[in-house]
XYZ file of C-alpha atoms in Angstrom:
365
model
C -0.124 -0.012 -0.211
C 1.370 3.358 -0.852
C 2.663 5.645 1.582
C 1.128 9.078 1.205
C 2.112 12.569 2.847
C -0.545 15.135 2.739
C 0.669 18.825 3.023
C -2.045 21.678 3.597
C -0.557 24.939 2.773
C -2.691 27.300 5.223
C -2.358 31.291 5.341
C -4.986 32.586 8.137
C -7.632 29.623 7.626
C -8.577 29.265 11.317
C -12.440 29.238 9.824
C -11.708 26.037 8.100
C -8.565 24.042 8.716
C -10.419 22.226 11.499
C -13.054 20.378 8.926
C -9.741 19.803 6.350
C -7.780 18.419 8.771
C -10.251 16.131 10.725
C -11.136 14.584 7.054
C -7.899 13.813 6.198
C -7.085 12.017 9.483
C -10.921 10.189 9.190
C -9.819 8.498 6.077
C -10.160 4.832 5.903
C -6.267 4.235 5.178
C -3.620 2.875 7.743
C -2.029 5.646 10.165
C 1.420 3.677 9.511
C 0.979 4.887 5.706
C 0.083 8.323 5.953
C 1.182 11.854 7.312
C -0.756 14.992 7.615
C 1.242 18.170 7.751
C -0.332 21.658 7.772
C 1.898 24.537 6.888
C 0.625 27.619 8.818
C 2.557 30.094 6.349
C 2.778 33.710 7.774
C -0.361 32.979 9.919
C -2.143 36.104 12.485
C -4.619 33.681 13.308
C -5.274 30.349 15.174
C -4.646 28.481 12.309
C -1.455 26.231 13.703
C -2.891 25.854 17.433
C -5.895 24.442 15.805
C -4.534 22.089 13.429
C -2.286 20.915 16.211
C -5.528 19.885 18.498
C -7.255 18.649 15.931
C -4.254 15.884 15.571
C -2.018 17.110 12.627
C 1.375 17.990 12.337
C 2.143 21.836 11.666
C 5.145 23.361 10.354
C 4.915 27.174 11.352
C 6.972 29.372 8.564
C 7.255 33.392 9.201
C 9.131 34.678 6.037
C 7.515 38.001 4.889
C 9.497 38.025 1.977
C 9.106 34.714 0.692
C 5.652 34.291 1.428
C 2.835 32.327 -0.753
C 1.685 28.914 -1.308
C 4.381 27.799 -3.865
C 7.313 29.109 -1.283
C 5.609 27.181 1.500
C 5.221 24.169 0.082
C 8.579 24.295 -0.996
C 9.987 25.070 2.137
C 8.022 22.313 3.840
C 9.313 19.272 1.479
C 12.754 20.317 2.440
C 11.893 19.688 5.975
C 10.562 15.871 5.049
C 12.369 12.880 3.839
C 10.488 11.892 0.720
C 12.370 8.695 0.689
C 10.353 7.187 2.869
C 7.165 8.430 1.116
C 5.706 7.187 -2.424
C 3.437 10.580 -3.219
C 2.782 13.867 -1.632
C -0.409 14.847 -2.227
C -1.407 18.913 -1.641
C -4.877 19.749 -0.318
C -6.070 23.285 -0.020
C -7.088 24.374 3.874
C -10.385 25.076 2.558
C -11.502 21.662 1.571
C -12.359 17.948 2.838
C -11.522 15.221 1.543
C -13.933 11.893 0.947
C -13.392 9.245 3.376
C -11.847 6.679 0.371
C -9.820 9.086 -0.925
C -6.351 7.904 0.150
C -7.707 4.117 -1.397
C -8.695 5.765 -4.323
C -5.450 7.490 -4.939
C -3.672 4.169 -3.864
C -5.724 2.542 -6.739
C -3.145 4.103 -9.022
C -0.021 2.906 -7.653
C 3.045 2.436 -8.124
C 2.838 6.568 -7.769
C 6.264 7.410 -7.239
C 7.038 8.327 -10.884
C 3.662 10.026 -11.959
C 1.492 13.025 -11.400
C -1.974 12.429 -10.180
C -5.501 14.535 -9.833
C -8.315 13.424 -8.232
C -12.049 14.560 -8.881
C -12.962 17.836 -7.258
C -16.449 18.217 -5.896
C -18.351 21.291 -4.441
C -19.535 21.157 -0.882
C -22.336 24.338 -1.468
C -23.521 22.950 -5.076
C -27.146 23.816 -3.820
C -26.751 27.300 -2.007
C -27.936 29.382 -5.191
C -27.766 29.352 -8.888
C -24.008 29.927 -9.453
C -22.994 27.233 -7.346
C -25.310 25.133 -9.548
C -23.551 26.254 -12.470
C -19.969 25.911 -10.896
C -20.628 22.352 -9.775
C -21.824 21.455 -13.347
C -18.382 22.868 -15.174
C -17.172 20.637 -12.605
C -18.792 17.457 -13.236
C -18.077 18.113 -17.194
C -14.616 18.426 -16.351
C -13.860 15.578 -13.610
C -16.516 13.221 -14.503
C -16.785 13.152 -18.373
C -13.763 14.801 -19.702
C -11.025 13.213 -17.423
C -12.160 9.944 -17.848
C -11.834 10.405 -21.813
C -8.205 11.836 -21.427
C -7.377 8.815 -19.345
C -8.659 6.333 -21.968
C -6.917 8.377 -24.604
C -3.536 8.335 -23.003
C -3.538 12.304 -22.295
C -2.445 14.184 -19.123
C -5.037 15.667 -16.786
C -4.916 18.857 -15.760
C -4.004 19.306 -11.839
C -5.093 21.360 -9.183
C -6.483 20.911 -5.527
C -5.976 17.050 -4.199
C -3.114 16.847 -6.619
C -0.296 14.134 -6.110
C 3.434 14.203 -7.006
C 5.637 11.062 -6.772
C 8.453 11.578 -4.774
C 10.933 10.139 -6.935
C 9.573 13.431 -9.210
C 10.148 15.652 -6.246
C 13.562 14.017 -5.564
C 15.045 14.519 -8.752
C 13.488 17.877 -9.650
C 12.246 19.240 -6.227
C 9.115 21.685 -6.548
C 9.323 23.364 -9.498
C 6.586 25.797 -9.705
C 6.504 29.674 -7.890
C 3.625 31.581 -9.988
C -0.109 32.266 -8.507
C -1.454 29.560 -10.318
C 1.314 26.785 -9.486
C -0.739 23.894 -10.384
C -1.393 24.975 -14.070
C 2.394 25.655 -14.401
C 3.123 22.534 -13.182
C 0.867 20.868 -15.583
C 2.685 22.458 -18.653
C 5.969 21.555 -16.703
C 5.256 17.755 -16.529
C 3.561 17.514 -19.875
C 6.261 19.181 -21.469
C 8.863 16.662 -19.682
C 6.761 14.060 -20.642
C 5.735 12.730 -17.131
C 2.475 11.119 -17.023
C -0.369 12.796 -15.179
C -3.249 10.303 -14.342
C -6.779 10.972 -13.449
C -7.810 9.424 -9.854
C -11.296 8.857 -10.530
C -11.774 6.818 -7.165
C -10.641 9.722 -4.976
C -12.303 12.823 -4.590
C -12.097 16.324 -2.682
C -14.906 18.804 -2.049
C -14.402 22.661 -1.650
C -16.401 25.589 -1.543
C -17.628 27.396 -5.270
C -17.754 31.010 -5.038
C -20.931 31.987 -3.791
C -21.223 35.440 -5.613
C -20.137 37.301 -8.356
C -17.909 39.063 -6.585
C -16.280 36.552 -4.861
C -16.058 34.468 -8.286
C -14.258 37.464 -10.142
C -11.576 37.148 -7.487
C -10.850 33.683 -8.398
C -11.167 33.646 -11.819
C -8.829 36.995 -12.168
C -6.532 35.444 -10.562
C -6.403 32.134 -12.554
C -6.992 33.921 -15.990
C -3.877 36.099 -15.012
C -1.700 32.933 -14.341
C -2.624 30.884 -17.136
C -2.065 33.892 -19.497
C 1.404 33.991 -18.295
C 1.978 30.254 -18.673
C 0.886 30.302 -22.308
C 3.183 32.697 -22.982
C 6.158 31.082 -21.013
C 5.858 27.365 -21.569
C 3.730 27.543 -25.121
C 7.218 27.442 -27.047
C 8.295 24.876 -25.024
C 5.724 22.713 -25.419
C 5.688 23.399 -28.956
C 9.315 22.042 -29.215
C 9.149 19.483 -26.872
C 10.565 16.058 -27.850
C 9.294 14.157 -25.206
C 5.418 14.380 -26.548
C 3.597 13.330 -29.368
C 1.434 15.938 -31.390
C -1.589 14.420 -29.723
C -0.097 15.704 -26.285
C 0.709 19.040 -27.583
C -2.516 19.939 -29.096
C -4.362 18.955 -26.225
C -2.074 20.728 -23.781
C -2.499 23.549 -25.965
C -6.444 23.135 -25.480
C -6.406 22.894 -21.476
C -3.951 25.788 -21.313
C -5.953 28.241 -23.506
C -9.519 27.267 -22.619
C -11.334 30.108 -20.687
C -14.333 28.407 -19.932
C -17.258 26.774 -21.283
C -19.811 29.281 -20.568
C -17.314 31.990 -22.240
C -17.018 29.849 -25.133
C -20.508 29.816 -25.640
C -20.734 33.892 -25.366
C -17.854 33.928 -28.077
C -19.378 31.798 -30.202
C -22.478 33.500 -30.393
C -20.978 36.522 -30.955
C -18.518 35.434 -33.555
C -21.917 33.772 -35.509
C -23.371 37.011 -35.307
C -20.614 38.843 -36.418
C -20.162 36.207 -39.480
C -23.648 36.581 -40.472
C -24.102 39.850 -40.326
C -20.629 41.356 -40.877
C -19.047 38.835 -43.127
C -22.041 37.573 -45.112
C -22.245 35.251 -48.078
C -20.580 31.823 -47.837
C -17.505 32.914 -46.053
C -19.677 33.922 -43.330
C -21.535 30.789 -43.004
C -18.754 28.776 -43.217
C -17.226 30.638 -40.482
C -20.313 30.575 -38.151
C -20.764 26.916 -38.874
C -16.753 26.272 -37.732
C -17.908 28.133 -34.881
C -20.859 26.562 -34.016
C -19.056 23.046 -34.610
C -16.532 24.005 -32.028
C -19.512 23.403 -29.506
C -19.688 20.039 -29.995
C -17.614 18.606 -27.312
C -19.015 21.107 -24.793
C -22.687 20.149 -25.355
C -21.686 16.244 -25.610
C -20.233 16.383 -21.816
C -22.720 18.677 -20.485
C -25.848 16.441 -21.514
C -23.796 13.778 -20.111
C -22.896 15.466 -16.805
C -26.785 16.520 -16.558
C -27.896 13.165 -17.356
C -25.692 11.442 -14.607
C -26.396 14.503 -12.259
C -28.687 13.068 -8.931
C -30.655 16.088 -9.345
C -30.703 17.011 -12.855
C -33.823 19.272 -12.522
C -32.360 21.776 -10.085
C -29.154 22.031 -12.049
C -31.251 22.573 -15.362
C -32.924 25.408 -13.564
C -29.642 27.670 -13.094
C -29.299 27.459 -17.152
C -31.631 30.593 -17.134
C -28.935 32.575 -15.843
C -26.644 31.783 -18.722
C -26.820 35.081 -20.430
C -26.185 36.923 -16.977
C -22.900 34.380 -16.367
C -21.705 34.937 -19.947
C -21.599 38.539 -19.882
C -19.680 38.496 -16.426
C -17.272 36.086 -17.376
C -16.480 38.166 -20.419
C -15.971 41.309 -18.273
C -13.771 39.630 -15.809
C -11.707 38.747 -19.202
C -11.336 42.210 -20.090
C -10.394 43.462 -16.428
C -7.853 40.826 -16.180
C -6.347 41.683 -19.708
C -6.204 45.206 -18.595
C -4.425 44.286 -15.138
C -2.330 41.705 -16.192
C 0.681 43.606 -14.240
C -0.963 43.014 -10.943
C 0.297 40.094 -9.303
C -1.172 40.358 -5.811
C -3.034 37.718 -4.139
C -6.786 38.304 -3.029
C -8.213 36.174 -0.388
C -11.420 34.957 -1.381
C -14.233 34.782 1.656
C -15.465 31.594 2.705
C -18.045 29.949 5.168
C -17.026 27.298 7.635
C -19.164 23.648 6.057
C -19.742 20.531 8.278
C -17.247 17.811 7.236
C -20.116 15.414 7.323
C -21.253 16.995 3.821
C -17.531 15.578 2.000
C -18.818 12.402 1.832
C -20.028 11.035 -1.399
C -22.852 9.516 0.780
C -24.175 12.252 2.248
C 12.013 28.568 10.078
C 11.699 25.005 11.705
C 8.317 23.238 12.204
C 7.148 23.232 15.568
């Protein structure tokens, strides 16, 4: 059975850290084969104390000049003897894992030389139309698209809950220090020909932004980071001798993916412009090509809805798609206009009961 070390980077997460730690310690997995470490990074609240009280190890770090999640992870990894472990799993502090999470990860063994990504699900799916839409988009990716990628032997993008084999960490160290370290790691490992697998039997739960204002904070950061990664890693992916053209094309699609709803909005705009401004046979060809680009999106969405336990409630949120599409477009425009701003901004959160996580219901101190 693989030996897993779980790292939880946390900056002033006293509202959420207890639930995260409890879920990790409650996993159905031998205690001798797991280690849970919270990285309290420049915390000014009770994060470290609560992490210890609930049973986790806690590495406390105070370094204002080298603040941030990626640097905190790199620092913590330097304090762990990675030779004693098979993989390192990184879980966001505002998340909880399913009781079978570690077993789902173990199903991919051996883990030492691969990267893997579990399913991401939403704790507060039915709070409002925005959280329902966010949860549906997640289902499209994790329950439909990622299994298809796995079958096609294409790398899966990584995010919350990602795991990295310790042989990779020992050989290369921690490789990303950007504001979107998960997307950058996807580009780096893909360019190097490292396999990134989908851990379909493992699930981590987190909160979806409950308002457009909260969501804008997240998406501006993600999009800004993604644009920089395309700029920095796009040429390297094209030149890579470690991957074939199928993986190169898929990586470019993933890195350039702006989101399905924005894709829908841009398609509608392109069709209208082609028909009314270009006109003639060329205009209709452009409109047809743009419409055809939606085929995969439509199919995956219908599959995700058909498999959803409450499809009617999810479909009701579609009435707000025009509002969502306009908002996403505004976020993109705002992001492009402020690409020089790399300031990290916190997204507000609300504590959630750990029970909802079930699919069924310096020096360290």
